[in-house]
Short mmCIF file of C-alpha atoms in Angstrom, two decimals:
data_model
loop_
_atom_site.label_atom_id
_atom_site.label_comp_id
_atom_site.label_asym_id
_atom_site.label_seq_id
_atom_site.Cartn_x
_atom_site.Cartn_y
_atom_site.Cartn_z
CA UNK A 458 114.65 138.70 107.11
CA UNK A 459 112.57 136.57 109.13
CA UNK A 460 113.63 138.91 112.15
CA UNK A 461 110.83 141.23 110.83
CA UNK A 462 108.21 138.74 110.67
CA UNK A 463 105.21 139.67 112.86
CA UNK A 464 105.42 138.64 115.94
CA UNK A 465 102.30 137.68 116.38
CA UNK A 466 103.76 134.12 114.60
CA UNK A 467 104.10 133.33 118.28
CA UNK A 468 100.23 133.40 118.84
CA UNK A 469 99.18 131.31 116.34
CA UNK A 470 98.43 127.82 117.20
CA UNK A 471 96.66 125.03 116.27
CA UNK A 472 94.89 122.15 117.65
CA UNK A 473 94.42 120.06 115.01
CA UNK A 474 95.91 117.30 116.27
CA UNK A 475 93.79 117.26 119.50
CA UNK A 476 90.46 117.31 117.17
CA UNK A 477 91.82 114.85 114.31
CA UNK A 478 93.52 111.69 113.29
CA UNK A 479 95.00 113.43 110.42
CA UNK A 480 95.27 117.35 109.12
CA UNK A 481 93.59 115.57 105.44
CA UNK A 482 90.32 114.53 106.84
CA UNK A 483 87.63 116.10 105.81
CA UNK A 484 83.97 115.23 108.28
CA UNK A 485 80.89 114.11 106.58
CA UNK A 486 78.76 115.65 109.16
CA UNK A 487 75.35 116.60 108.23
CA UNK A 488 76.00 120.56 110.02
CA UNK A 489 79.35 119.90 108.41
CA UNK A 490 81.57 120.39 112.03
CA UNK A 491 83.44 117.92 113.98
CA UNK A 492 82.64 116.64 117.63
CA UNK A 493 83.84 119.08 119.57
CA UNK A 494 86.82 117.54 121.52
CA UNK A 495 88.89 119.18 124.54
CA UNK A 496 92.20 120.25 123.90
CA UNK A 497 94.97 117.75 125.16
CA UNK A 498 97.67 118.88 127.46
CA UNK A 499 101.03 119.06 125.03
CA UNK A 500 102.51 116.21 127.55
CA UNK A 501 99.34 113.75 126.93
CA UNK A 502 100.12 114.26 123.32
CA UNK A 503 103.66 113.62 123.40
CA UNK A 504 103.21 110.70 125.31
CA UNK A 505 100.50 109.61 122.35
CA UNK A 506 103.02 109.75 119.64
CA UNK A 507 103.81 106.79 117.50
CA UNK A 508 107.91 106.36 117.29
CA UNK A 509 108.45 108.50 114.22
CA UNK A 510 106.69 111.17 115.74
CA UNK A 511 108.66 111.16 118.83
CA UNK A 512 111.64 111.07 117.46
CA UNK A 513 110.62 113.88 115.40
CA UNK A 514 109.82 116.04 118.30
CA UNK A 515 112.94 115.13 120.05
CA UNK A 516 114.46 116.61 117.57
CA UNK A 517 112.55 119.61 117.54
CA UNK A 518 113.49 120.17 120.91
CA UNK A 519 116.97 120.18 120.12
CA UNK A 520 116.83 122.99 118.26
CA UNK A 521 118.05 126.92 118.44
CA UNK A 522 115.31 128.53 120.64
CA UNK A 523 115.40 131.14 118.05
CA UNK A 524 114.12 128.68 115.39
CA UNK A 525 112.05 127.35 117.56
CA UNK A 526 110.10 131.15 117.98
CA UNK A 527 108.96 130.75 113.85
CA UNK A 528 109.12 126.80 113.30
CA UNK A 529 106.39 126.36 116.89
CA UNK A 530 105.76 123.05 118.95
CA UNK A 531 102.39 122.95 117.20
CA UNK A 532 103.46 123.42 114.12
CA UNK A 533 106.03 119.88 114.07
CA UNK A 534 103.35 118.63 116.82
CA UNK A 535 101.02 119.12 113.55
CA UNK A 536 102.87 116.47 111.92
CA UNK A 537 103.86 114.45 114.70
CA UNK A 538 100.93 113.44 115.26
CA UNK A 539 99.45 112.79 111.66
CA UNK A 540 99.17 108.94 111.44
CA UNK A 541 97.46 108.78 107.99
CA UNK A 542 98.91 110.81 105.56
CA UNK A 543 102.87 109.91 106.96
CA UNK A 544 104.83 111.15 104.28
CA UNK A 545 104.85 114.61 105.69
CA UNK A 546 106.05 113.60 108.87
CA UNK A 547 109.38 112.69 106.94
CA UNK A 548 109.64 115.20 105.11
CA UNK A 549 109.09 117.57 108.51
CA UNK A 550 112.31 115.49 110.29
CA UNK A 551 114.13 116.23 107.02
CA UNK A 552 113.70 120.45 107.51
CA UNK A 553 114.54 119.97 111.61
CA UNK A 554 117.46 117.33 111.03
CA UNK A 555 118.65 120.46 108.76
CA UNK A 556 117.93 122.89 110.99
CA UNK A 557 119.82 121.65 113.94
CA UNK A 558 122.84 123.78 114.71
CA UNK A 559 121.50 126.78 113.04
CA UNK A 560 120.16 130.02 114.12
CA UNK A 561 117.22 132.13 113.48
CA UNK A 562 119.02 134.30 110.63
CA UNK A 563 119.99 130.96 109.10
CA UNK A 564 116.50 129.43 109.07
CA UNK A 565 114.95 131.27 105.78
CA UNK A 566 118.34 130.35 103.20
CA UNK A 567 117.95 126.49 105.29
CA UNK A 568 114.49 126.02 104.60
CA UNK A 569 114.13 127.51 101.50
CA UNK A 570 117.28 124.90 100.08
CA UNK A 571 115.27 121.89 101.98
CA UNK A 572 111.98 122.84 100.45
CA UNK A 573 113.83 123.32 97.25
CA UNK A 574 115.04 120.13 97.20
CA UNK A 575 111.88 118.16 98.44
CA UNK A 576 109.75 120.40 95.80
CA UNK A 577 112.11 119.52 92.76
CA UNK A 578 112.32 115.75 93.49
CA UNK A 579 108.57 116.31 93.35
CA UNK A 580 108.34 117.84 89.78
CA UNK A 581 107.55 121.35 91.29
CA UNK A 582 108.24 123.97 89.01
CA UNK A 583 110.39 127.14 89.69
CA UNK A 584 107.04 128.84 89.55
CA UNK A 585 105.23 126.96 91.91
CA UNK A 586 108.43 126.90 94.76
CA UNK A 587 108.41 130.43 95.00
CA UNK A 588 104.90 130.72 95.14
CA UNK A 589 104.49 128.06 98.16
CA UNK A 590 107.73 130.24 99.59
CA UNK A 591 105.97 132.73 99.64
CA UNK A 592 102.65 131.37 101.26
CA UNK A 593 104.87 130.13 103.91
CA UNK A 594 106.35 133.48 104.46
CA UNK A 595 102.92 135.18 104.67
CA UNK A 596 102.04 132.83 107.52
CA UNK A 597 98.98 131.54 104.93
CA UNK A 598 96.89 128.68 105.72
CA UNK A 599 98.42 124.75 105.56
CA UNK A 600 101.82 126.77 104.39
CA UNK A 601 104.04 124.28 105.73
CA UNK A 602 102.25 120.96 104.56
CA UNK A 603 102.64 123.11 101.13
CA UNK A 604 105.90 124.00 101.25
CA UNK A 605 106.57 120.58 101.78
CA UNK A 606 104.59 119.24 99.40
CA UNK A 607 101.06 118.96 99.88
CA UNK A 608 99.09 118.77 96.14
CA UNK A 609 95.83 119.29 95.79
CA UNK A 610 93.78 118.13 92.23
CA UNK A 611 93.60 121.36 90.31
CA UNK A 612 97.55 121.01 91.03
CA UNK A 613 98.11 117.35 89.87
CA UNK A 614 96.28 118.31 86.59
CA UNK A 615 98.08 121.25 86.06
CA UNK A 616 101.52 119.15 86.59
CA UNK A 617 100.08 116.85 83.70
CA UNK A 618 97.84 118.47 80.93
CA UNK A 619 98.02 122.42 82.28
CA UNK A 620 95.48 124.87 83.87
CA UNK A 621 93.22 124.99 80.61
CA UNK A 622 90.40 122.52 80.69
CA UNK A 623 90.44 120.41 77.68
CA UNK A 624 93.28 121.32 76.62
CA UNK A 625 97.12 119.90 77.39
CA UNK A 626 99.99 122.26 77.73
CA UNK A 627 103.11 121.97 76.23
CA UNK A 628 104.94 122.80 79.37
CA UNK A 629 102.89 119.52 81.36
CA UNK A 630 104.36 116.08 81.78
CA UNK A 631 102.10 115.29 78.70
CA UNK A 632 102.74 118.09 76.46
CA UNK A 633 106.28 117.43 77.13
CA UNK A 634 106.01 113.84 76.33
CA UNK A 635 103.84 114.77 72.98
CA UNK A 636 106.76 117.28 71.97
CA UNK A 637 109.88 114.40 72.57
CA UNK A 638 108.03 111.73 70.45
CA UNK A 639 106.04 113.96 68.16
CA UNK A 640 102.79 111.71 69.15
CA UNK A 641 99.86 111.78 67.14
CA UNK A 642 97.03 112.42 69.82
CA UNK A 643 93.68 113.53 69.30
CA UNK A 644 90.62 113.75 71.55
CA UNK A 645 88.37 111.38 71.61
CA UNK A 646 84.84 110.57 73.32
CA UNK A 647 84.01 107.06 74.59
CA UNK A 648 80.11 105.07 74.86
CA UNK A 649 79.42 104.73 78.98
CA UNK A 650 78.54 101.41 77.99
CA UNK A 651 79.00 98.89 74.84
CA UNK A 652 77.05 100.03 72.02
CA UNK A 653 75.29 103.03 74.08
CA UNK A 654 74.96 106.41 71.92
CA UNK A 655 75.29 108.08 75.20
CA UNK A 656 79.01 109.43 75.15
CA UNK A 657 81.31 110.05 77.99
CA UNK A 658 83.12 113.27 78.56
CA UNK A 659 85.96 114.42 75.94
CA UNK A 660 89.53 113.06 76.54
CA UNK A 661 92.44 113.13 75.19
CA UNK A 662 93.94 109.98 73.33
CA UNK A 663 97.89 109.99 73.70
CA UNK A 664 99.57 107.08 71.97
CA UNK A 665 102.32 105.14 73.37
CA UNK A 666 104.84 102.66 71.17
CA UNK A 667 107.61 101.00 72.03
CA UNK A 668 109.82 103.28 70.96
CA UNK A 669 108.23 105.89 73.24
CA UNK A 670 107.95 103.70 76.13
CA UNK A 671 110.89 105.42 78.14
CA UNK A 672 109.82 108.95 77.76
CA UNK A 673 106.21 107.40 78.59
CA UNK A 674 107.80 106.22 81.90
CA UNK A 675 108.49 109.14 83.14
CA UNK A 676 105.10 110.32 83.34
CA UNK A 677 104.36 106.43 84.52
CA UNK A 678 106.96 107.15 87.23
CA UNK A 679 105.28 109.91 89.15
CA UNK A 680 103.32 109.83 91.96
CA UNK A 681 99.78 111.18 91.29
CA UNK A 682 98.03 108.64 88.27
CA UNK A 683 96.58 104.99 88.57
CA UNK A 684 95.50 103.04 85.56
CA UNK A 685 93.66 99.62 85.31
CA UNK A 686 94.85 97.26 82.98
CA UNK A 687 94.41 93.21 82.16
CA UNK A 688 92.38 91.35 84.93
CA UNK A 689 92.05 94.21 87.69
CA UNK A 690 95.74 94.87 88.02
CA UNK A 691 96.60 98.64 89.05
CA UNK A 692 99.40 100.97 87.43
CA UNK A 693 100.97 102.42 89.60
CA UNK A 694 104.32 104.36 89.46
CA UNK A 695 105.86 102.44 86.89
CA UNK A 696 104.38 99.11 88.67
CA UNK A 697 102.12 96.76 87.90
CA UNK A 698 100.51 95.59 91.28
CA UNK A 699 97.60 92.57 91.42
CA UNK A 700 94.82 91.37 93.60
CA UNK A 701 96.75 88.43 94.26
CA UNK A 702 100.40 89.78 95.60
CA UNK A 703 101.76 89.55 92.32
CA UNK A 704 103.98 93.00 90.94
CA UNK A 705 106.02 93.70 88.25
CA UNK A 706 107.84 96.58 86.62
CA UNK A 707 105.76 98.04 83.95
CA UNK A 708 106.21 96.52 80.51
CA UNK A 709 104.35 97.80 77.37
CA UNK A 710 100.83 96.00 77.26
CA UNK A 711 99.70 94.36 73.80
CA UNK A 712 98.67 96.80 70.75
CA UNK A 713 95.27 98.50 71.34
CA UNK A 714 95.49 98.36 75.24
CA UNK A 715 93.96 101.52 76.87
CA UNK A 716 95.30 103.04 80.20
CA UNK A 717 93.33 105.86 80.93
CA UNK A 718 95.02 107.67 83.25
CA UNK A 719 92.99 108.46 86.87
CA UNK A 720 94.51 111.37 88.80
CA UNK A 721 94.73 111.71 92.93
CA UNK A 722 95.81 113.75 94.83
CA UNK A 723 98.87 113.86 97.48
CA UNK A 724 96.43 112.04 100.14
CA UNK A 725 94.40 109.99 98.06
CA UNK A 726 97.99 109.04 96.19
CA UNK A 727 100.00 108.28 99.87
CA UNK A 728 96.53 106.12 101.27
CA UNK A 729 96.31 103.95 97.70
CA UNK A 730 100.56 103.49 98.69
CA UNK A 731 100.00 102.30 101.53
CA UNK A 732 96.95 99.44 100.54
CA UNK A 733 99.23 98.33 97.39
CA UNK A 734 102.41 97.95 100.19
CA UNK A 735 99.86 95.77 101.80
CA UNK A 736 98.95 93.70 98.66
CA UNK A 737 102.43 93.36 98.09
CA UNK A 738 103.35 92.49 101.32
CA UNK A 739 102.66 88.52 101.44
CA UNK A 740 100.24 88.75 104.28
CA UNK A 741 97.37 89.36 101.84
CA UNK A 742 97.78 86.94 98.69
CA UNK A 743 94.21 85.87 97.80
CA UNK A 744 91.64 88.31 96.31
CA UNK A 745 88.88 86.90 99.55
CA UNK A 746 91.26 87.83 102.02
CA UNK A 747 90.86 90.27 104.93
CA UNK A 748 92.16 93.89 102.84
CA UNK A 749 90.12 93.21 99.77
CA UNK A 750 86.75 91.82 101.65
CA UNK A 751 86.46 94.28 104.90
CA UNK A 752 83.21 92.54 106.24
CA UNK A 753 85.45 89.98 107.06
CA UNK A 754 86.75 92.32 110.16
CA UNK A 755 83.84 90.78 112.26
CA UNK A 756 81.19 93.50 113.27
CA UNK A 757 82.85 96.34 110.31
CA UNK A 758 80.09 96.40 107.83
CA UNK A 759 77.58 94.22 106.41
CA UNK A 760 78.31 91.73 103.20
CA UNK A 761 78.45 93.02 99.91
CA UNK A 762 76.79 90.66 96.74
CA UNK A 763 80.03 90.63 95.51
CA UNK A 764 83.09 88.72 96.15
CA UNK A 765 85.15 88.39 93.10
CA UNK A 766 89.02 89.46 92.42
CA UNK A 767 88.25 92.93 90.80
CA UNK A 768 85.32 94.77 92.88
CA UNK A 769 88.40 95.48 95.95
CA UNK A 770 89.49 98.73 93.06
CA UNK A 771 85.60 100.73 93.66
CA UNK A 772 86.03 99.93 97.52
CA UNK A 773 89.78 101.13 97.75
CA UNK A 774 89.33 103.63 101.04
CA UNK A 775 91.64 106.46 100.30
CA UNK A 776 89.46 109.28 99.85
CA UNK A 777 89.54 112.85 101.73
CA UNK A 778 86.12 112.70 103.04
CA UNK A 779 85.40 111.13 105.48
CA UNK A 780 81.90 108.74 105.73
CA UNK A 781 79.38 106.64 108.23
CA UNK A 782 78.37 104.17 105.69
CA UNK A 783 80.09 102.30 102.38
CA UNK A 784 77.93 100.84 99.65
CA UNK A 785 78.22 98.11 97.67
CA UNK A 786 76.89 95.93 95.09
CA UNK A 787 74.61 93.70 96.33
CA UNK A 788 73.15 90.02 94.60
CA UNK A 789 71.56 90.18 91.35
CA UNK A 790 67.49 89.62 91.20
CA UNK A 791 65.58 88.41 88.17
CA UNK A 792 63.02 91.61 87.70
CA UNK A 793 59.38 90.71 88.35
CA UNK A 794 56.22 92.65 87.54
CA UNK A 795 52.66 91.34 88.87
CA UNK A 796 54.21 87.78 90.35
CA UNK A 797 55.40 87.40 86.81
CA UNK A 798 59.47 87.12 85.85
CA UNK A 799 59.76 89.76 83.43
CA UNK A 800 61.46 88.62 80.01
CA UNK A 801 63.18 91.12 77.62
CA UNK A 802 64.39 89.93 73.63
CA UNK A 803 63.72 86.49 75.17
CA UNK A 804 66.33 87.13 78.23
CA UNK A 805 64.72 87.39 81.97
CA UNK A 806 65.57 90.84 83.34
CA UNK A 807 67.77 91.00 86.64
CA UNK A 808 68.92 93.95 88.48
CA UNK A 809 71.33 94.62 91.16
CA UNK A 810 70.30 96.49 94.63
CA UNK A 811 73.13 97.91 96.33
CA UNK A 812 73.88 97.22 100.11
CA UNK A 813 74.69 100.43 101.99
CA UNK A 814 75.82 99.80 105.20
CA UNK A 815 77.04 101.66 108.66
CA UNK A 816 80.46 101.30 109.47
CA UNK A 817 81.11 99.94 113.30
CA UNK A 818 84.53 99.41 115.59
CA UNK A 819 86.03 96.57 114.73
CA UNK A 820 88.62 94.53 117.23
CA UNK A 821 91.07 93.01 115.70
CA UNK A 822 91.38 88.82 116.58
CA UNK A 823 95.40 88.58 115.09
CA UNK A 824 98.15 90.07 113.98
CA UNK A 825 97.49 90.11 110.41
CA UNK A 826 94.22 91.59 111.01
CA UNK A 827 96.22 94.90 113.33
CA UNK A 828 97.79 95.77 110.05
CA UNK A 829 94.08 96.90 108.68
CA UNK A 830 93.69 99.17 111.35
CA UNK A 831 94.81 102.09 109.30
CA UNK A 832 92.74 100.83 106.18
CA UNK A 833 89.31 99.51 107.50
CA UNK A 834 88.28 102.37 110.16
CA UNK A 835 85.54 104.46 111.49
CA UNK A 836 84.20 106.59 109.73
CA UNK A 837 86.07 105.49 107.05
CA UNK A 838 87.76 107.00 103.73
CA UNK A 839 85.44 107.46 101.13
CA UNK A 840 85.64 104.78 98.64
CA UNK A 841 87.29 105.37 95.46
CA UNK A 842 84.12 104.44 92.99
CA UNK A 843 82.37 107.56 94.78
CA UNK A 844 85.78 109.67 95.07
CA UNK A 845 85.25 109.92 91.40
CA UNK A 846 81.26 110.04 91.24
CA UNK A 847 80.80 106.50 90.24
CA UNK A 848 79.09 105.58 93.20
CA UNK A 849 76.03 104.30 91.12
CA UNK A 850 78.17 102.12 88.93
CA UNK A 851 79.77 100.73 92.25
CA UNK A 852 76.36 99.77 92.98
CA UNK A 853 75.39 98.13 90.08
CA UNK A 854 78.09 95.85 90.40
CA UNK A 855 80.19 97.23 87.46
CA UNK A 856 83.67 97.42 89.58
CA UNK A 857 83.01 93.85 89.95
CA UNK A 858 84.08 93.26 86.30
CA UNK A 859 87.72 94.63 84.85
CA UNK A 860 86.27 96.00 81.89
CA UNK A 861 83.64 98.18 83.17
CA UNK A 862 86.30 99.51 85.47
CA UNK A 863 88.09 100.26 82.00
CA UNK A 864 85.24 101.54 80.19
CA UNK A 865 84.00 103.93 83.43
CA UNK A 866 87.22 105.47 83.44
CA UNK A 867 87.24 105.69 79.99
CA UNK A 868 83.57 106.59 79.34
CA UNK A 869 81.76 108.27 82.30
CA UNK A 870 84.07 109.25 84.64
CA UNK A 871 84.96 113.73 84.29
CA UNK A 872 87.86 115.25 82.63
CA UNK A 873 88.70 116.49 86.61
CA UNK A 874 89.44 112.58 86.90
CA UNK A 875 90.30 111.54 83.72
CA UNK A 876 91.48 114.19 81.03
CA UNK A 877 94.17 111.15 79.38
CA UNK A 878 93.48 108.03 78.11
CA UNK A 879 96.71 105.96 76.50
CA UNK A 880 96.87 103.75 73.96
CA UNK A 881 99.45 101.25 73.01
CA UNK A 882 100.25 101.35 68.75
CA UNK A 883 102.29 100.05 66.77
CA UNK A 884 103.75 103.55 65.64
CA UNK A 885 103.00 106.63 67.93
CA UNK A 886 103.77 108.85 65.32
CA UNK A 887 100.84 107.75 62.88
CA UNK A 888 97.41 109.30 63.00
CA UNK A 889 94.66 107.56 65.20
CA UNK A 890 92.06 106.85 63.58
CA UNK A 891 88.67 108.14 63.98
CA UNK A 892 87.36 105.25 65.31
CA UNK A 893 90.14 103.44 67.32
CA UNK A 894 90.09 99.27 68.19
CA UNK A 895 90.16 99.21 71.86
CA UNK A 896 91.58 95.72 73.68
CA UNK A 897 90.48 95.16 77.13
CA UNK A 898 88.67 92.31 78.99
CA UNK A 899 84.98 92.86 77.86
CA UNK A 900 82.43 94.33 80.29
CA UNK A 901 80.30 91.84 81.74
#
């Protein structure tokens, strides 16, 4: 019984939320610490809550005093106050709307059916419920942003292709899929660049038909996988969202299509939902607008060389870490050597030098532009291209062009990233070949 729980549960506090805009950042300090801040009064911070997380600690109040001894102020001021990674802070008013009217002997079988729930819609196994039950119970670490929910990497690959490098599991959202349609896949290693005998990491090539579109979806369907496809368009949970505010329901590409399949994690996966609810949202319709081009928040950052309708997918802010500076491509130079241009196979050389620049407050002149507030900030998210150790090919301009997005997921991006690639066939159920026909706007 919770009863027997130490009591020392009623000493453990936190202050997260006076140090931090969120309980997922993670400082890019060179001595690796944050400022150090002064702890808030609990009154200032209340009054600093957004609506949802008042009305989330209104609630808490309401509660049993006895729940309120295991289930602490700091512990729903925790999520409260998190303003980046939001989806927590509904899923906390879901365990106190539950709570309310019960006791402290009532809290464990309460919780434990609302974390069930929450974990299940979620594709959590049996296994991994009791486990994060457990965690909570032993008063372990970020127990309740676990128990409801929270999944790191090493857990989003294990929910699609298993624990075992390499490999894919037959009890994963792939191996499952493999097993219904009795596809043919094989792994595969991809050129980092057209016609390169340098090859990328080993993946795995899963086939998808049309007859196996449906059980495809429900991999699709989840939360925790991106893939680019035609002109710079991302898949995402079933939908197919452009730079220009155009989105679809998924439909099966043409024959030979790749999708290799990038994985995120829980905070990576909520920040990318909110920039595509902005895309979609009609306020940003033009790939030169204010969310794809953030140097256009007057003061943020210096230009990039680019401004084209695909580079916006390496700049995408939603990573963990938290950075100073962005980089990106800058203008291409012809290459010169002794005053001279320098000529290759009778083509003049150029080369791209990146533009890395400091990130500065920004004020925002409209309403349009107080909607970027949570996307352009300082420091900033790290940008996706480095999230996934492409930096350099960010800064060579190659997110700038939809197939070298393709082919760097495909080619030299890990396994940790990228352990699936799929392929659209004719028949899923027919051997690929050992040399497959890829089709995918060409890398330029």
């Amino acid at each position: 019984m919770l009863r027997n729980i130490v009591l020392a549960l009623l000493l453990v506090t936190s202050l997260r939320g006076a140090f931090a805009a969120s309980h997922f950042d993670i400082d890019c300090a060179e001595n690796g610490l944050k400022p150090k801040v002064e702890p808030q009064p609990i009154d200032a911070r209340v009054t600093a809550l957004d609506a949802e997380g008042k009305t989330l600690y209104d609630g808490y109040k309401k509660l049993d005093p006895s729940i309120q001894r295991f289930l602490t102020e700091e512990d729903v001021l925790m999520f409260a106050e998190e303003t980046d990674v939001t989806i927590f802070k509904g899923r906390m008013q879901k365990v106190v709307d539950g709570l309310h009217g019960k006791s402290a002997d009532q809290l464990e079988s309460e919780l434990q059916k609302i974390a069930k729930k929450i974990l299940k819609e979620d594709h959590f196994s049996t296994k991994e419920i009791t486990a994060r039950l457990k965690d909570w119970k032993a008063i372990k670490g970020t127990r309740w942003f676990r128990l409801l929910g929270d999944r790191t990497l090493d857990e989003v690959r294990s929910l699609y292709v298993g624990d075992v490098a390499g490999e894919i599991s037959p009890t994963s959202l792939i191996g499952r899929y493999i097993e219904a349609t009795k596809a043919q896949a094989r792994k595969i290693q991809i050129p980092v660049a057209p016609g390169s005998t340098e090859l990328g990491p080993e993946k795995w090539l899963v086939p998808v038909s049309a007859e196996s579109l449906e059980e495809f979806k429900k991999i699709a369907e989840t939360d925790y996988f991106i893939s680019v496809l035609g002109h710079a368009a991302i898949l995402k949970k079933a939908e197919v969202v452009t730079h220009m505010n155009a989105f679809s329901a998924m439909r099966l590409p043409s024959v030979n299509t790749p999708l290799p399949m990038l994985m995120l994690k829980t905070s990576e996966s909520e920040r990318l939902n909110r920039y595509l609810s902005l895309v979609k949202s009609g306020n940003y319709q033009l790939w030169y607008d204010e969310l794809k081009l953030p140097w256009m928040m007057k003061g943020y950052c210096k230009q990039g060389g680019y401004s084209c309708c695909t580079h916006w997918i390496g700049n995408l802010p939603i990573g963990d870490t938290l950075v100073s500076e962005y980089l990106f491509p800058g203008t291409e130079e012809y290459v010169m050597k002794k005053g001279q241009y320098v000529i290759k196979n009778g083509q003049y050389q150029t080369k791209i030098k990146p533009v890395v620049t400091a990130l500065k407050p920004w004020t925002p002149k409209n309403d349009k532009q107080k909607l970027l507030t949570s996307i352009w900030k300082v420091p900033g998210n790290m940008q996706l291209s480095e999230m996934i150790g492409q930096k350099a090919a960010n800064g060579r301009g190659e997110f700038a062009s939809p197939g070298w997005v393709i082919r760097t997921l495909m080619g030299g991006t890990t396994q940790d990233r990228v352990p699936v690639i799929f392929y659209v066939v004719n028949d899923h159920k027919v051997a690929i070949p050992d040399a497959p026909t890829f089709y995918y706007e060409q890398e330029r």
